[in-house]
Amino acid sequence: SMMEAGSLRVAAHLVQYGHEGEIPVNITLDGNSAAKGFADLKSDQVAVKIFTLHPNSRSIHRGLVSLKHDKLSGDDEQGFYVSEKSKIRAVLVNGDMRTVVYNDELFYLEHALGTSESLSSGVTFTSITPDRLGSAILQGADVVFLANVRHLEPEAISSLEEFVAGGGGLFITMGDRVDVDQFNHDLGKILPWKLRDVVSLEDNSKDNGAEHGLEFGRIRQNHPVIIPLGPESVASLGAVRTWRAIVIEPGAGSLDKDVLMRYSNGAPALLYGRYGLGRVLLFTSSVDRDWTNWPTRASFLPFLLSAARYLAGELDTQAPTRVDVGSQVKISTGEGEEVKVRKPDGELVELSSVVGKDGNMLFSQTDVPGWYEIVRTGKNAMHKSGMPGFFVKIPAAESDRTAISQQRLDSLLGKGTNVVMTSLNKGDFHRLTWIILLLCLMLVLCEGVLIRH
C-alpha cells in the first residue's frame, strides 16, 4: 500500500513447512532490487515481514517477493501490483443556492464528495455560483459539475468549451431552473443531444403519484463508468425512483455519443458524449431530491466517484486478482475492445470468446504460475478501468508436504467416513515385480508363436 511522501509499504506473509530458522527475503520493484532482509520462521506458523520502499516517480509499480528456491520453486515467490491514485479536483457550479442547507442544489453532491471514501480516493472540490465560472477557476480543474444552471455568461461558456475541448470532464444535471431553449443556446456545442422538454415519469402499473416514479431500465454494464460500481451497486440501482426528467431530441447514438442508462419507459437517463479531447455525462434528472431519490440511495456515492474518475481520465485501475493454477479468470471488456493475455513465458494468447453469465470473458490457460498481463487494444479500450492483469499461484495446500492428518481428512470428507490407507511393503514390491516380468515373458512367447504361424 502507498503511504505518505511516496513511500511504499510491502507486507510479506510467509509460512515455513520445513525446519525452523531465519530465511532470507528479497524484494524487487520495477525490475530492480529494492530491499533484503531475514524472517524468523517457526514451523507451520505465518510470519509477517514488513518492508518500506521508496519507489521512483512512476504511478504504477510491479514487484516480487522471493525466497531462496527449494525443490518446489513455484511457491518461493509472489508478485504484487501497486497503482497510485491521482488527485482529482472538481468544480461544482450551484445553479439553485438555498438558505436552507438540505434544500440546496449541491447538498447531496457535496455530502457525497466530502465523505472519507471520496477524500481517500483523491477527490477534492470547490463550490461556486454560475457567475464565478471562468478560466481562472478552471485552471488546474479536472471535472466540472454543472447542477441545475439556468444561464451562463458568454465568457463562462467559452471558458467551459475550451476546458472540455482540452481534455476536461463535464457532468451536467437538470432541475426546475433549467430553461431548455436557453440551455441549448448556451451549451449546444458541448451537449451530446439537444434538450427537448421536461416530462413527468409515472409508473402506470401502480397508483399514480410523484413519489412512485420510474426505476432505471436498461444499463450499459460494460461501459467504463459503470464497470467499477460492481454487482452490488448496479443491483441497488433498481431501488432508485425518478418522477421528473428532461427528454432529448431524437437521434441515433455513435462512437462519440451514446445512452448509458434509460428509465424503464425507455427515456434516456444518463447520456455520454465527447467534445474535443474531453468527456461529457448528462443526467436528465436532478442531483438533489426535487426530481429523484437517487441522492439518498447507496449507489449514488460509488457512481459519483466512478463518474469523476472517468471524466477526469483517472479511473482507478482494478486490483489484479489472484487465482490458483488451472483456474478460470473472468475479465471485463469494453464494447468493441480486443483483449489478449501475455503469459509469464511471453506467449500472447487471444481471449476466449466464451462469455460467462455476468457478461465477462473467460480465460482458462492458467497453467504456469506468475504474472499474466492483460493487453487491451481497439478504439474503445477501457481506459484505466480495466484490470491490468492477474497473478496465478500454486495453491497453498501444495506447499505443505507433510502427511495429511486424520483431522484434516474428516474436515474434507466429513466425520463418519472410513478411509483406508495402504502402502506396499518390501516383500509386496518384490512379488509385484516378478508378476510383471512373468507377464512380459508370456507376451513375448505369444508374439513368437503368432510370427511362426
CSV table of N, CA, C and O in Angstrom, one decimal, residues 197-249:
chain,number,residue,atom,x,y,z
A,197,ASP,N,-37.7,18.8,-23.7
A,197,ASP,CA,-38.8,19.3,-22.8
A,197,ASP,C,-38.7,18.6,-21.5
A,197,ASP,O,-38.0,17.6,-21.3
A,198,VAL,N,-39.4,19.1,-20.5
A,198,VAL,CA,-39.5,18.5,-19.1
A,198,VAL,C,-40.7,17.6,-19.1
A,198,VAL,O,-41.8,18.1,-19.5
A,199,VAL,N,-40.6,16.4,-18.6
A,199,VAL,CA,-41.8,15.5,-18.5
A,199,VAL,C,-41.9,14.9,-17.1
A,199,VAL,O,-40.9,14.8,-16.4
A,200,SER,N,-43.1,14.4,-16.8
A,200,SER,CA,-43.3,13.6,-15.6
A,200,SER,C,-43.2,12.2,-15.9
A,200,SER,O,-43.6,11.7,-17.0
A,201,LEU,N,-42.5,11.4,-15.0
A,201,LEU,CA,-42.3,10.0,-15.2
A,201,LEU,C,-43.2,9.3,-14.2
A,201,LEU,O,-43.0,9.4,-13.0
A,202,GLU,N,-44.2,8.5,-14.7
A,202,GLU,CA,-45.1,7.8,-13.8
A,202,GLU,C,-45.2,6.3,-14.2
A,202,GLU,O,-45.1,6.0,-15.4
A,203,ASP,N,-45.3,5.5,-13.2
A,203,ASP,CA,-45.5,4.1,-13.5
A,203,ASP,C,-47.0,3.8,-13.5
A,203,ASP,O,-47.6,3.8,-12.5
A,204,ASN,N,-47.5,3.5,-14.7
A,204,ASN,CA,-48.9,3.4,-14.9
A,204,ASN,C,-49.4,2.0,-14.3
A,204,ASN,O,-50.6,1.8,-14.2
A,205,SER,N,-48.5,1.2,-13.9
A,205,SER,CA,-48.9,-0.1,-13.3
A,205,SER,C,-49.3,0.0,-11.9
A,205,SER,O,-49.8,-0.9,-11.2
A,206,LYS,N,-48.9,1.2,-11.3
A,206,LYS,CA,-49.2,1.4,-9.9
A,206,LYS,C,-50.1,2.6,-9.8
A,206,LYS,O,-50.5,3.3,-10.7
A,207,ASP,N,-50.5,2.9,-8.5
A,207,ASP,CA,-51.3,4.2,-8.3
A,207,ASP,C,-50.4,5.3,-8.7
A,207,ASP,O,-49.3,5.5,-8.3
A,208,ASN,N,-51.0,6.2,-9.5
A,208,ASN,CA,-50.2,7.4,-9.9
A,208,ASN,C,-49.8,8.3,-8.7
A,208,ASN,O,-50.6,8.4,-7.8
A,209,GLY,N,-48.7,8.9,-8.8
A,209,GLY,CA,-48.2,9.7,-7.8
A,209,GLY,C,-46.7,10.1,-8.0
A,209,GLY,O,-46.0,9.2,-8.4
A,210,ALA,N,-46.4,11.3,-7.6
A,210,ALA,CA,-45.0,11.7,-7.9
A,210,ALA,C,-44.0,10.9,-7.2
A,210,ALA,O,-42.9,10.7,-7.6
A,211,GLU,N,-44.3,10.4,-6.0
A,211,GLU,CA,-43.4,9.6,-5.2
A,211,GLU,C,-43.0,8.3,-5.8
A,211,GLU,O,-42.0,7.7,-5.4
A,212,HIS,N,-43.9,7.7,-6.7
A,212,HIS,CA,-43.6,6.4,-7.2
A,212,HIS,C,-42.5,6.5,-8.3
A,212,HIS,O,-41.5,6.0,-8.2
A,213,GLY,N,-42.8,7.3,-9.3
A,213,GLY,CA,-41.8,7.5,-10.4
A,213,GLY,C,-41.4,6.2,-11.1
A,213,GLY,O,-42.1,5.2,-11.0
A,214,LEU,N,-40.3,6.3,-11.9
A,214,LEU,CA,-39.8,5.1,-12.6
A,214,LEU,C,-38.5,4.7,-12.2
A,214,LEU,O,-37.7,5.5,-11.7
A,215,GLU,N,-38.2,3.4,-12.3
A,215,GLU,CA,-36.9,2.9,-11.9
A,215,GLU,C,-36.0,2.9,-13.2
A,215,GLU,O,-36.5,3.2,-14.3
A,216,PHE,N,-34.7,2.7,-13.0
A,216,PHE,CA,-33.8,2.6,-14.2
A,216,PHE,C,-34.1,1.3,-14.9
A,216,PHE,O,-34.3,0.3,-14.3
A,217,GLY,N,-34.0,1.4,-16.2
A,217,GLY,CA,-34.3,0.2,-17.0
A,217,GLY,C,-33.0,-0.4,-17.6
A,217,GLY,O,-32.1,-0.9,-16.8
A,218,ARG,N,-32.7,-0.2,-18.9
A,218,ARG,CA,-31.5,-0.7,-19.5
A,218,ARG,C,-30.3,0.1,-19.0
A,218,ARG,O,-30.3,1.3,-19.0
A,219,ILE,N,-29.2,-0.7,-18.6
A,219,ILE,CA,-28.0,-0.1,-18.2
A,219,ILE,C,-26.8,-0.7,-18.9
A,219,ILE,O,-26.7,-1.9,-19.0
A,220,ARG,N,-26.0,0.1,-19.5
A,220,ARG,CA,-24.8,-0.4,-20.2
A,220,ARG,C,-23.7,-0.8,-19.2
A,220,ARG,O,-22.8,0.0,-18.9
A,221,GLN,N,-23.8,-2.0,-18.8
A,221,GLN,CA,-22.9,-2.5,-17.7
A,221,GLN,C,-21.5,-2.7,-18.2
A,221,GLN,O,-20.6,-2.9,-17.3
A,222,ASN,N,-21.3,-2.7,-19.5
A,222,ASN,CA,-19.9,-2.9,-20.0
A,222,ASN,C,-19.2,-1.6,-20.3
A,222,ASN,O,-18.1,-1.6,-20.8
A,223,HIS,N,-19.8,-0.5,-19.9
A,223,HIS,CA,-19.2,0.8,-20.1
A,223,HIS,C,-18.3,1.1,-18.9
A,223,HIS,O,-18.6,0.8,-17.8
A,224,PRO,N,-17.1,1.8,-19.2
A,224,PRO,CA,-16.1,2.0,-18.2
A,224,PRO,C,-16.6,2.8,-16.9
A,224,PRO,O,-16.1,2.6,-15.8
A,225,VAL,N,-17.6,3.6,-17.1
A,225,VAL,CA,-18.2,4.4,-15.9
A,225,VAL,C,-19.1,3.5,-15.1
A,225,VAL,O,-19.2,3.8,-13.9
A,226,ILE,N,-19.6,2.4,-15.6
A,226,ILE,CA,-20.5,1.5,-14.9
A,226,ILE,C,-19.7,0.3,-14.3
A,226,ILE,O,-20.0,-0.1,-13.2
A,227,ILE,N,-18.7,-0.2,-15.0
A,227,ILE,CA,-18.0,-1.4,-14.5
A,227,ILE,C,-17.4,-1.2,-13.1
A,227,ILE,O,-17.6,-2.2,-12.3
A,228,PRO,N,-16.8,-0.1,-12.7
A,228,PRO,CA,-16.2,0.0,-11.4
A,228,PRO,C,-17.2,-0.1,-10.3
A,228,PRO,O,-16.9,-0.3,-9.1
A,229,LEU,N,-18.5,0.1,-10.6
A,229,LEU,CA,-19.5,0.1,-9.5
A,229,LEU,C,-19.6,-1.3,-8.8
A,229,LEU,O,-19.9,-1.4,-7.6
A,230,GLY,N,-19.4,-2.3,-9.6
A,230,GLY,CA,-19.5,-3.7,-9.0
A,230,GLY,C,-21.0,-4.2,-9.0
A,230,GLY,O,-21.9,-3.4,-9.1
A,231,PRO,N,-21.2,-5.5,-8.9
A,231,PRO,CA,-22.5,-6.1,-9.0
A,231,PRO,C,-23.5,-5.5,-7.9
A,231,PRO,O,-24.7,-5.3,-8.2
A,232,GLU,N,-23.0,-5.3,-6.7
A,232,GLU,CA,-24.0,-4.8,-5.6
A,232,GLU,C,-24.5,-3.4,-5.9
A,232,GLU,O,-25.7,-3.2,-5.8
A,233,SER,N,-23.7,-2.5,-6.3
A,233,SER,CA,-24.1,-1.1,-6.6
A,233,SER,C,-25.0,-1.1,-7.8
A,233,SER,O,-26.0,-0.4,-7.9
A,234,VAL,N,-24.7,-1.9,-8.9
A,234,VAL,CA,-25.5,-1.9,-10.1
A,234,VAL,C,-26.9,-2.5,-9.7
A,234,VAL,O,-27.9,-2.0,-10.2
A,235,ALA,N,-26.9,-3.5,-8.8
A,235,ALA,CA,-28.2,-4.1,-8.4
A,235,ALA,C,-29.0,-3.1,-7.6
A,235,ALA,O,-30.2,-3.1,-7.8
A,236,SER,N,-28.3,-2.3,-6.8
A,236,SER,CA,-29.1,-1.3,-6.0
A,236,SER,C,-29.6,-0.2,-6.8
A,236,SER,O,-30.5,0.6,-6.3
A,237,LEU,N,-29.2,0.0,-8.0
A,237,LEU,CA,-29.8,1.0,-8.9
A,237,LEU,C,-31.3,0.7,-9.1
A,237,LEU,O,-32.0,1.6,-9.4
A,238,GLY,N,-31.7,-0.5,-8.9
A,238,GLY,CA,-33.1,-0.9,-9.1
A,238,GLY,C,-34.0,-0.2,-8.0
A,238,GLY,O,-35.2,-0.1,-8.2
A,239,ALA,N,-33.4,0.3,-6.9
A,239,ALA,CA,-34.2,0.9,-5.9
A,239,ALA,C,-34.4,2.4,-6.1
A,239,ALA,O,-35.1,3.1,-5.4
A,240,VAL,N,-33.7,2.9,-7.2
A,240,VAL,CA,-33.9,4.4,-7.5
A,240,VAL,C,-35.2,4.6,-8.2
A,240,VAL,O,-35.6,3.9,-9.1
A,241,ARG,N,-35.9,5.7,-7.8
A,241,ARG,CA,-37.1,6.1,-8.5
A,241,ARG,C,-37.0,7.6,-8.9
A,241,ARG,O,-36.5,8.4,-8.1
A,242,THR,N,-37.4,7.9,-10.1
A,242,THR,CA,-37.3,9.2,-10.7
A,242,THR,C,-38.7,9.6,-11.2
A,242,THR,O,-39.3,8.8,-11.9
A,243,TRP,N,-39.2,10.8,-10.8
A,243,TRP,CA,-40.5,11.2,-11.2
A,243,TRP,C,-40.6,12.4,-12.1
A,243,TRP,O,-41.6,12.8,-12.6
A,244,ARG,N,-39.4,12.9,-12.4
A,244,ARG,CA,-39.4,14.1,-13.4
A,244,ARG,C,-38.0,14.1,-14.1
A,244,ARG,O,-37.0,13.8,-13.4
A,245,ALA,N,-38.0,14.4,-15.3
A,245,ALA,CA,-36.8,14.4,-16.1
A,245,ALA,C,-36.9,15.2,-17.4
A,245,ALA,O,-38.0,15.6,-17.7
A,246,ILE,N,-35.8,15.5,-18.0
A,246,ILE,CA,-35.8,16.2,-19.3
A,246,ILE,C,-35.6,15.2,-20.4
A,246,ILE,O,-34.7,14.3,-20.3
A,247,VAL,N,-36.4,15.2,-21.4
A,247,VAL,CA,-36.2,14.3,-22.6
A,247,VAL,C,-35.4,15.1,-23.6
A,247,VAL,O,-35.3,16.3,-23.6
A,248,ILE,N,-34.8,14.3,-24.5
A,248,ILE,CA,-33.9,14.9,-25.5
A,248,ILE,C,-34.5,14.8,-26.9
A,248,ILE,O,-35.4,14.0,-27.1
A,249,GLU,N,-33.9,15.5,-27.8
A,249,GLU,CA,-34.3,15.4,-29.2
A,249,GLU,C,-33.9,14.1,-29.8
A,249,GLU,O,-32.9,13.5,-29.4
